[in-house]
Short mmCIF file of C-alpha atoms in Angstrom, two decimals:
data_model
loop_
_atom_site.label_atom_id
_atom_site.label_comp_id
_atom_site.label_asym_id
_atom_site.label_seq_id
_atom_site.Cartn_x
_atom_site.Cartn_y
_atom_site.Cartn_z
CA MET A 142 -5.56 144.63 -12.71
CA LYS A 143 -5.81 141.46 -10.87
CA ALA A 144 -4.69 141.52 -7.50
CA THR A 145 -2.46 137.80 -7.95
CA ARG A 146 -0.53 139.47 -10.99
CA PHE A 147 0.04 142.59 -8.96
CA GLY A 148 1.62 140.68 -6.27
CA ARG A 149 4.01 138.77 -8.23
CA ASN A 150 4.97 142.04 -10.09
CA ALA A 151 5.60 143.87 -6.79
CA ALA A 152 7.65 140.88 -5.13
CA ILE A 153 9.74 140.97 -8.29
CA ALA A 154 9.98 144.58 -8.16
CA VAL A 155 11.45 144.82 -4.40
CA LEU A 156 14.10 142.36 -5.65
CA ALA A 157 14.98 144.28 -8.64
CA VAL A 158 14.99 147.67 -7.13
CA GLY A 159 16.83 146.18 -4.02
CA ALA A 160 19.56 144.91 -6.01
CA LEU A 161 19.78 148.04 -7.83
CA ALA A 162 19.77 150.01 -4.21
CA LEU A 163 22.95 148.42 -3.48
CA THR A 164 24.61 150.75 -5.23
CA ALA A 165 22.69 153.91 -4.26
CA CYS A 166 24.93 156.57 -2.20
CA GLY A 167 21.33 158.66 -1.01
CA SER A 168 23.09 160.17 1.78
CA ASP A 169 20.22 162.84 1.84
CA ASN A 170 17.63 163.90 -0.76
CA ALA A 171 15.82 166.37 -2.97
CA THR A 172 13.39 167.45 -0.26
CA GLY A 173 15.63 167.02 3.15
CA ALA A 174 14.27 163.56 4.22
CA PRO A 175 16.26 161.64 6.49
CA SER A 176 19.14 159.88 5.41
CA ALA A 177 19.24 156.57 3.70
CA ALA A 178 18.70 153.25 5.76
CA GLN A 179 20.96 150.84 5.96
CA THR A 180 19.62 147.33 6.00
CA THR A 181 20.59 143.58 5.66
CA ALA A 182 19.56 144.38 1.74
CA GLY A 183 22.23 147.12 1.39
CA VAL A 184 21.96 151.03 1.22
CA LYS A 185 18.67 152.01 -0.03
CA VAL A 186 17.42 155.71 -1.49
CA THR A 187 15.45 157.86 0.45
CA GLY A 188 13.40 161.20 0.19
CA THR A 189 10.88 162.13 -2.07
CA LEU A 190 11.05 162.65 -5.98
CA THR A 191 8.72 164.83 -7.56
CA GLY A 192 7.46 164.40 -11.48
CA ILE A 193 4.79 165.95 -13.43
CA GLY A 194 2.88 165.04 -16.91
CA SER A 195 1.60 162.56 -18.86
CA SER A 196 -1.99 161.46 -17.76
CA ALA A 197 -1.53 158.70 -19.92
CA GLN A 198 1.04 157.15 -17.86
CA GLY A 199 -1.25 157.72 -15.04
CA ALA A 200 -2.11 153.51 -14.16
CA ALA A 201 1.65 152.44 -14.94
CA MET A 202 2.79 155.35 -12.66
CA ASP A 203 0.37 154.03 -9.62
CA ALA A 204 2.38 150.67 -10.46
CA TRP A 205 5.58 151.81 -10.43
CA LYS A 206 5.25 154.14 -7.15
CA THR A 207 3.77 151.38 -5.42
CA ASN A 208 6.53 148.99 -6.24
CA PHE A 209 9.08 151.18 -5.73
CA ALA A 210 7.72 152.55 -2.15
CA SER A 211 7.60 148.69 -1.08
CA ALA A 212 11.27 148.03 -2.03
CA ASN A 213 12.62 151.55 -0.65
CA PRO A 214 10.40 152.40 2.48
CA GLY A 215 11.85 155.91 2.82
CA ALA A 216 11.59 156.68 -0.29
CA THR A 217 8.45 158.35 -2.21
CA VAL A 218 7.39 159.12 -5.51
CA GLN A 219 4.90 162.17 -6.13
CA TYR A 220 3.20 162.42 -9.55
CA SER A 221 0.66 165.13 -11.00
CA PRO A 222 -0.90 163.68 -14.21
CA ASP A 223 -1.45 167.24 -15.47
CA GLY A 224 -0.34 166.50 -18.88
CA SER A 225 2.89 166.45 -21.31
CA GLY A 226 3.23 170.25 -21.95
CA ALA A 227 2.87 170.67 -18.29
CA GLY A 228 5.14 168.04 -17.58
CA ARG A 229 8.03 169.61 -20.23
CA LYS A 230 7.08 172.99 -18.52
CA ALA A 231 7.95 171.43 -15.24
CA ILE A 232 11.29 169.95 -15.84
CA LEU A 233 12.44 173.34 -17.61
CA ASP A 234 11.65 175.46 -14.81
CA GLY A 235 13.26 173.26 -12.19
CA SER A 236 9.85 172.44 -10.56
CA ALA A 237 9.62 169.06 -11.11
CA GLN A 238 12.88 166.35 -11.04
CA PHE A 239 11.60 164.54 -13.74
CA ALA A 240 8.82 164.87 -16.34
CA GLY A 241 6.18 162.34 -18.47
CA SER A 242 5.38 162.99 -21.52
CA ASP A 243 3.80 161.43 -25.12
CA ALA A 244 6.24 163.96 -26.84
CA TYR A 245 10.04 164.03 -26.77
CA LEU A 246 11.32 167.61 -26.03
CA THR A 247 12.06 169.65 -29.19
CA ASP A 248 15.11 170.65 -30.22
CA ALA A 249 14.81 174.26 -28.77
CA GLU A 250 13.67 172.72 -25.19
CA LEU A 251 16.88 170.83 -25.14
CA ALA A 252 18.49 174.05 -25.49
CA THR A 253 16.49 175.28 -22.39
CA SER A 254 17.16 172.50 -20.43
CA LYS A 255 20.65 173.30 -20.34
CA THR A 256 19.45 176.23 -17.90
CA LYS A 257 18.41 174.11 -15.35
CA CYS A 258 20.03 170.36 -16.50
CA GLY A 259 23.62 171.22 -16.23
CA THR A 260 25.63 171.46 -19.91
CA ASP A 261 24.35 168.02 -21.28
CA GLY A 262 20.79 169.53 -20.28
CA ALA A 263 17.81 166.84 -20.14
CA ILE A 264 17.44 163.53 -22.00
CA ASN A 265 14.34 161.65 -23.11
CA ILE A 266 14.02 158.18 -21.86
CA PRO A 267 11.23 156.06 -23.24
CA VAL A 268 9.30 154.09 -20.42
CA TYR A 269 5.79 153.54 -21.49
CA ILE A 270 4.67 152.20 -24.90
CA SER A 271 0.84 151.98 -25.98
CA PRO A 272 -1.54 152.26 -28.48
CA ILE A 273 -4.15 155.12 -28.91
CA ALA A 274 -7.42 154.06 -29.58
CA VAL A 275 -9.93 155.76 -31.67
CA ALA A 276 -12.91 155.29 -29.01
CA PHE A 277 -16.71 155.85 -29.58
CA ASN A 278 -20.23 155.63 -27.90
CA VAL A 279 -22.29 154.49 -30.78
CA PRO A 280 -24.95 152.39 -29.32
CA ASN A 281 -24.79 148.64 -29.92
CA VAL A 282 -21.64 148.85 -32.22
CA LYS A 283 -18.47 147.73 -30.38
CA ASP A 284 -16.13 147.85 -33.16
CA LEU A 285 -15.57 149.35 -36.53
CA LYS A 286 -13.04 149.52 -39.26
CA LEU A 287 -11.85 152.97 -40.01
CA ASP A 288 -8.94 154.23 -42.39
CA ALA A 289 -6.87 157.35 -41.69
CA VAL A 290 -8.64 159.68 -44.00
CA THR A 291 -12.30 158.70 -42.47
CA VAL A 292 -10.59 159.32 -38.86
CA ALA A 293 -9.42 162.58 -40.19
CA LYS A 294 -12.54 163.86 -41.63
CA ILE A 295 -14.77 162.54 -37.94
CA PHE A 296 -12.33 164.88 -36.08
CA ARG A 297 -12.46 167.59 -38.91
CA GLY A 298 -16.12 167.75 -38.41
CA GLN A 299 -16.58 166.69 -42.20
CA ILE A 300 -18.62 163.40 -41.32
CA THR A 301 -21.41 164.28 -39.22
CA ASN A 302 -23.52 161.39 -38.80
CA TRP A 303 -22.31 158.03 -38.11
CA ASN A 304 -24.65 156.27 -40.95
CA ASP A 305 -22.20 158.45 -43.64
CA PRO A 306 -21.41 156.72 -46.65
CA ALA A 307 -17.83 156.50 -45.90
CA ILE A 308 -18.14 155.18 -42.50
CA ALA A 309 -20.72 152.56 -44.08
CA ALA A 310 -18.32 151.48 -47.24
CA LEU A 311 -15.43 150.54 -44.69
CA ASN A 312 -18.21 148.43 -42.23
CA ALA A 313 -20.20 146.39 -44.65
CA GLY A 314 -22.99 144.32 -42.51
CA VAL A 315 -22.65 146.55 -39.34
CA THR A 316 -26.22 148.53 -38.64
CA LEU A 317 -25.26 152.28 -38.34
CA PRO A 318 -27.44 154.52 -36.46
CA ASP A 319 -28.53 157.62 -37.62
CA LEU A 320 -26.96 159.70 -34.69
CA LYS A 321 -24.84 162.49 -34.71
CA VAL A 322 -20.81 162.26 -34.40
CA THR A 323 -19.68 164.70 -31.58
CA PRO A 324 -15.80 164.67 -32.18
CA VAL A 325 -14.30 165.28 -28.40
CA ASN A 326 -10.75 166.52 -28.29
CA ARG A 327 -7.99 167.29 -25.14
CA SER A 328 -8.36 170.99 -23.72
CA ASP A 329 -5.04 170.78 -22.56
CA ASP A 330 -1.37 170.64 -24.01
CA SER A 331 -1.08 166.77 -24.28
CA GLY A 332 1.64 164.56 -25.83
CA THR A 333 -1.55 161.75 -26.84
CA THR A 334 -2.83 164.77 -29.17
CA GLN A 335 0.59 165.29 -30.37
CA ASN A 336 0.85 161.79 -31.41
CA PHE A 337 -2.54 161.45 -32.54
CA THR A 338 -2.27 164.61 -35.00
CA ASP A 339 1.38 163.57 -36.00
CA TYR A 340 -0.78 159.98 -37.50
CA LEU A 341 -3.29 161.92 -39.17
CA ALA A 342 -0.60 164.64 -40.46
CA SER A 343 1.01 162.12 -41.89
CA ALA A 344 -1.46 159.40 -42.74
CA ALA A 345 -4.07 161.82 -44.18
CA PRO A 346 -2.36 164.61 -45.37
CA SER A 347 -4.95 165.49 -48.07
CA VAL A 348 -7.56 166.37 -44.80
CA TRP A 349 -5.58 166.81 -41.75
CA THR A 350 -3.70 170.17 -43.01
CA ASP A 351 -2.57 171.09 -39.60
CA LYS A 352 0.41 170.29 -38.26
CA ALA A 353 1.44 167.78 -35.53
CA ALA A 354 0.85 169.60 -32.77
CA GLY A 355 0.33 169.05 -28.48
CA LEU A 356 -2.63 171.64 -28.64
CA TRP A 357 -5.84 170.60 -30.71
CA PRO A 358 -6.37 173.24 -33.75
CA ALA A 359 -8.45 176.32 -32.45
CA SER A 360 -10.28 176.62 -35.72
CA LEU A 361 -11.76 173.02 -35.14
CA LYS A 362 -15.33 172.75 -33.58
CA GLY A 363 -16.23 169.94 -31.11
CA GLU A 364 -16.04 169.36 -27.25
CA ASN A 365 -12.99 169.31 -25.35
CA ALA A 366 -12.09 168.12 -21.80
CA LYS A 367 -8.77 167.89 -19.63
CA GLY A 368 -6.85 165.02 -19.22
CA THR A 369 -7.38 161.30 -20.48
CA SER A 370 -9.88 160.72 -17.93
CA GLY A 371 -12.01 164.07 -18.97
CA VAL A 372 -12.06 162.92 -22.56
CA VAL A 373 -13.14 159.15 -21.91
CA LYS A 374 -15.61 160.24 -19.28
CA THR A 375 -17.23 162.91 -21.65
CA VAL A 376 -17.38 160.34 -24.71
CA THR A 377 -18.86 157.45 -22.02
CA ASP A 378 -21.47 160.22 -21.18
CA THR A 379 -22.58 161.11 -24.83
CA PRO A 380 -24.05 159.04 -27.44
CA GLY A 381 -22.45 159.68 -30.70
CA ALA A 382 -19.25 160.99 -29.17
CA VAL A 383 -15.71 160.04 -30.71
CA THR A 384 -12.33 160.39 -28.84
CA TYR A 385 -8.76 159.44 -28.79
CA ALA A 386 -7.40 158.20 -25.79
CA ASP A 387 -4.64 155.99 -24.18
CA ASP A 388 -6.00 152.31 -24.78
CA SER A 389 -5.86 151.51 -20.95
CA ALA A 390 -8.66 154.30 -20.45
CA VAL A 391 -11.04 152.99 -22.33
CA SER A 392 -13.58 150.59 -21.27
CA GLY A 393 -17.15 149.90 -20.53
CA LYS A 394 -19.61 151.17 -23.31
CA LEU A 395 -16.71 152.53 -25.66
CA GLY A 396 -16.14 150.83 -28.74
CA THR A 397 -12.32 150.88 -30.22
CA ALA A 398 -11.47 151.32 -34.20
CA GLU A 399 -9.60 148.64 -36.21
CA ILE A 400 -6.88 151.15 -38.62
CA LYS A 401 -6.20 150.08 -42.01
CA VAL A 402 -2.54 149.34 -42.55
CA GLY A 403 -1.63 148.56 -46.40
CA SER A 404 -4.57 146.58 -47.34
CA ASP A 405 -5.52 145.23 -44.04
CA PHE A 406 -7.44 146.16 -40.63
CA VAL A 407 -5.44 146.30 -37.18
CA LYS A 408 -6.82 145.56 -34.11
CA ILE A 409 -5.61 147.89 -31.22
CA SER A 410 -3.55 145.70 -29.11
CA ALA A 411 -0.07 146.02 -27.05
CA ALA A 412 1.66 143.68 -29.51
CA ALA A 413 0.77 145.62 -32.63
CA ALA A 414 1.85 148.98 -30.53
CA ALA A 415 5.28 147.46 -29.96
CA LYS A 416 5.62 146.59 -33.68
CA ALA A 417 5.07 150.02 -34.67
CA VAL A 418 7.91 151.33 -32.40
CA GLU A 419 10.48 148.89 -33.48
CA LEU A 420 9.64 149.94 -36.97
CA GLY A 421 10.72 153.55 -35.75
CA LYS A 422 13.88 155.10 -36.10
CA PRO A 423 16.06 157.50 -33.58
CA VAL A 424 15.76 161.38 -34.09
CA ALA A 425 18.57 162.57 -35.93
CA GLY A 426 20.99 165.29 -34.02
CA ARG A 427 20.43 164.11 -30.54
CA PRO A 428 22.54 164.18 -27.55
CA THR A 429 24.46 161.13 -26.10
CA GLY A 430 21.95 159.13 -24.07
CA ASP A 431 18.84 160.47 -25.84
CA LEU A 432 16.40 158.27 -27.01
CA SER A 433 13.75 159.99 -28.94
CA ILE A 434 12.11 157.78 -31.23
CA LYS A 435 10.50 159.11 -35.00
CA LEU A 436 7.49 156.40 -35.48
CA ASP A 437 6.77 155.66 -39.12
CA ARG A 438 3.04 156.52 -39.28
CA THR A 439 2.67 155.27 -42.76
CA THR A 440 3.81 151.99 -42.41
CA THR A 441 2.23 149.11 -44.53
CA ASP A 442 3.26 146.41 -42.22
CA SER A 443 -0.07 144.98 -41.22
CA SER A 444 1.49 143.83 -37.59
CA ALA A 445 2.03 147.17 -36.65
CA TYR A 446 -0.68 149.70 -35.07
CA PRO A 447 0.85 153.19 -36.10
CA VAL A 448 -1.73 155.23 -33.37
CA VAL A 449 0.90 154.79 -30.95
CA LEU A 450 2.24 156.82 -28.28
CA VAL A 451 6.08 156.47 -27.09
CA SER A 452 5.68 158.02 -23.67
CA TYR A 453 9.18 159.40 -21.91
CA HIS A 454 10.46 160.12 -18.71
CA VAL A 455 12.44 163.62 -19.05
CA VAL A 456 15.14 163.59 -16.96
CA CYS A 457 18.19 165.43 -16.15
CA THR A 458 21.93 164.56 -16.89
CA THR A 459 23.06 166.54 -13.63
CA TYR A 460 21.12 167.14 -10.52
CA ASP A 461 22.38 169.68 -7.71
CA LYS A 462 22.50 167.13 -5.27
CA GLN A 463 24.30 163.45 -5.32
CA ALA A 464 20.93 162.08 -3.13
CA THR A 465 18.79 163.34 -5.77
CA ALA A 466 20.71 161.97 -8.94
CA ASP A 467 20.64 158.56 -6.93
CA LEU A 468 17.11 158.77 -6.36
CA VAL A 469 16.38 159.60 -10.14
CA LYS A 470 18.62 156.74 -11.49
CA ALA A 471 17.20 154.27 -8.69
CA PHE A 472 13.15 154.72 -9.70
CA GLU A 473 14.04 155.06 -13.32
CA SER A 474 16.33 152.09 -13.57
CA TYR A 475 13.40 150.01 -12.03
CA VAL A 476 10.56 151.61 -14.52
CA VAL A 477 12.69 150.43 -17.36
CA SER A 478 13.51 147.09 -15.64
CA ASP A 479 11.92 143.81 -16.71
CA ALA A 480 9.74 144.16 -13.34
CA GLY A 481 8.74 147.62 -14.03
CA GLN A 482 7.97 146.99 -17.43
CA GLN A 483 5.44 144.31 -16.65
CA ALA A 484 4.41 145.89 -13.93
CA ALA A 485 3.15 148.60 -16.17
CA ALA A 486 1.70 146.13 -18.60
CA GLY A 487 -0.74 144.23 -16.20
CA SER A 488 -1.57 147.56 -14.91
CA ALA A 489 -2.23 149.71 -18.20
CA LYS A 490 -2.09 147.09 -21.20
CA SER A 491 0.97 148.79 -22.63
CA ALA A 492 3.72 147.11 -24.41
CA PRO A 493 7.13 146.26 -22.43
CA LEU A 494 10.44 147.69 -23.68
CA SER A 495 12.39 145.54 -25.98
CA LYS A 496 15.98 144.54 -24.43
CA ALA A 497 17.66 146.23 -26.79
CA LEU A 498 15.54 149.26 -25.74
CA GLN A 499 16.00 148.47 -21.93
CA ASP A 500 19.93 148.83 -22.33
CA LYS A 501 20.08 151.63 -23.93
CA ALA A 502 17.78 153.21 -21.43
CA LYS A 503 19.85 151.60 -18.30
CA ALA A 504 23.29 152.95 -20.06
CA ALA A 505 21.53 156.59 -20.35
CA LEU A 506 20.54 156.59 -16.88
CA ASP A 507 23.86 155.36 -15.45
CA SER A 508 25.15 158.66 -17.06
CA ILE A 509 23.15 160.78 -14.79
CA LYS A 510 25.60 162.66 -11.95
CA ALA A 511 25.30 165.08 -9.46
CA LYS A 512 27.57 168.67 -9.88
CA ALA A 513 30.73 168.91 -8.52
#
């Protein structure tokens, strides 16, 4: 991220969160830090907020944490990118005040959340939209065209060489090497895996016969690594390797695939990811304030890139202390604001939330409260 852009986003964030903090009570906090400081800008939140979860959100979280701390010098946000599964577990057992997850809570997890999050449980707030790249290390090749069936066969080990006729047929004029294909998957419980396998199960069901899941099918052979950075490093170090990863983490010698949608091939981009989310629908049967989105992986709209993740912050609707509720609301309100979304876009190549989604997110966050 360029320093000039970061500086502009940080300055905007200071103004946005400073104004937001006017309504924050913040008389104590989740970790016993000093009481809120009175400044000329009003009462600002203080304390330490702990989050665990999605590694795909890593670059965006770095920007959000820095900007929020600039606006609230007494506040600290800690975030461990241990994977979406670890994040959901942490919010459910009360060891974190929010979770980052590339997959929304299941109905069963929502029911469990009522134990720590009050009678209304937890809610899923979309904060980060990003395309998942099919990233590969093929010498002298930086761009390939692939369809869902071919991607599924590559990751199932049914296509074992980069000059396979199925790949060649989609890439006329490209010189493909006689090189072994090495699929690399996430070893941890991952929302990126959940979204990627959801795409494969939906768009190539005749090949990808496993259900969408956060854990990679144990029956499939291949290399594995932990976290987004782990799989990207493994592929970078291994000629012939291929993986799926948040596009913000892909650079250097790695190429990325264009994905066939309808009769066209769509290049990976934030705009195309945002279009895919726009085509999604609210998940049915969810409580008020929950903004989980069901994505259409089989769209034929060639302006959409369907291998996309919507990453959420999972927050409680009720916290033990007013100060914790205030701190969560202040931080998350910054994250979904224009300033927060532009900061993420600048650091992580993500797509900002639409105005409609921002408004829904802000309304949901306003409902967060403390126990009476």
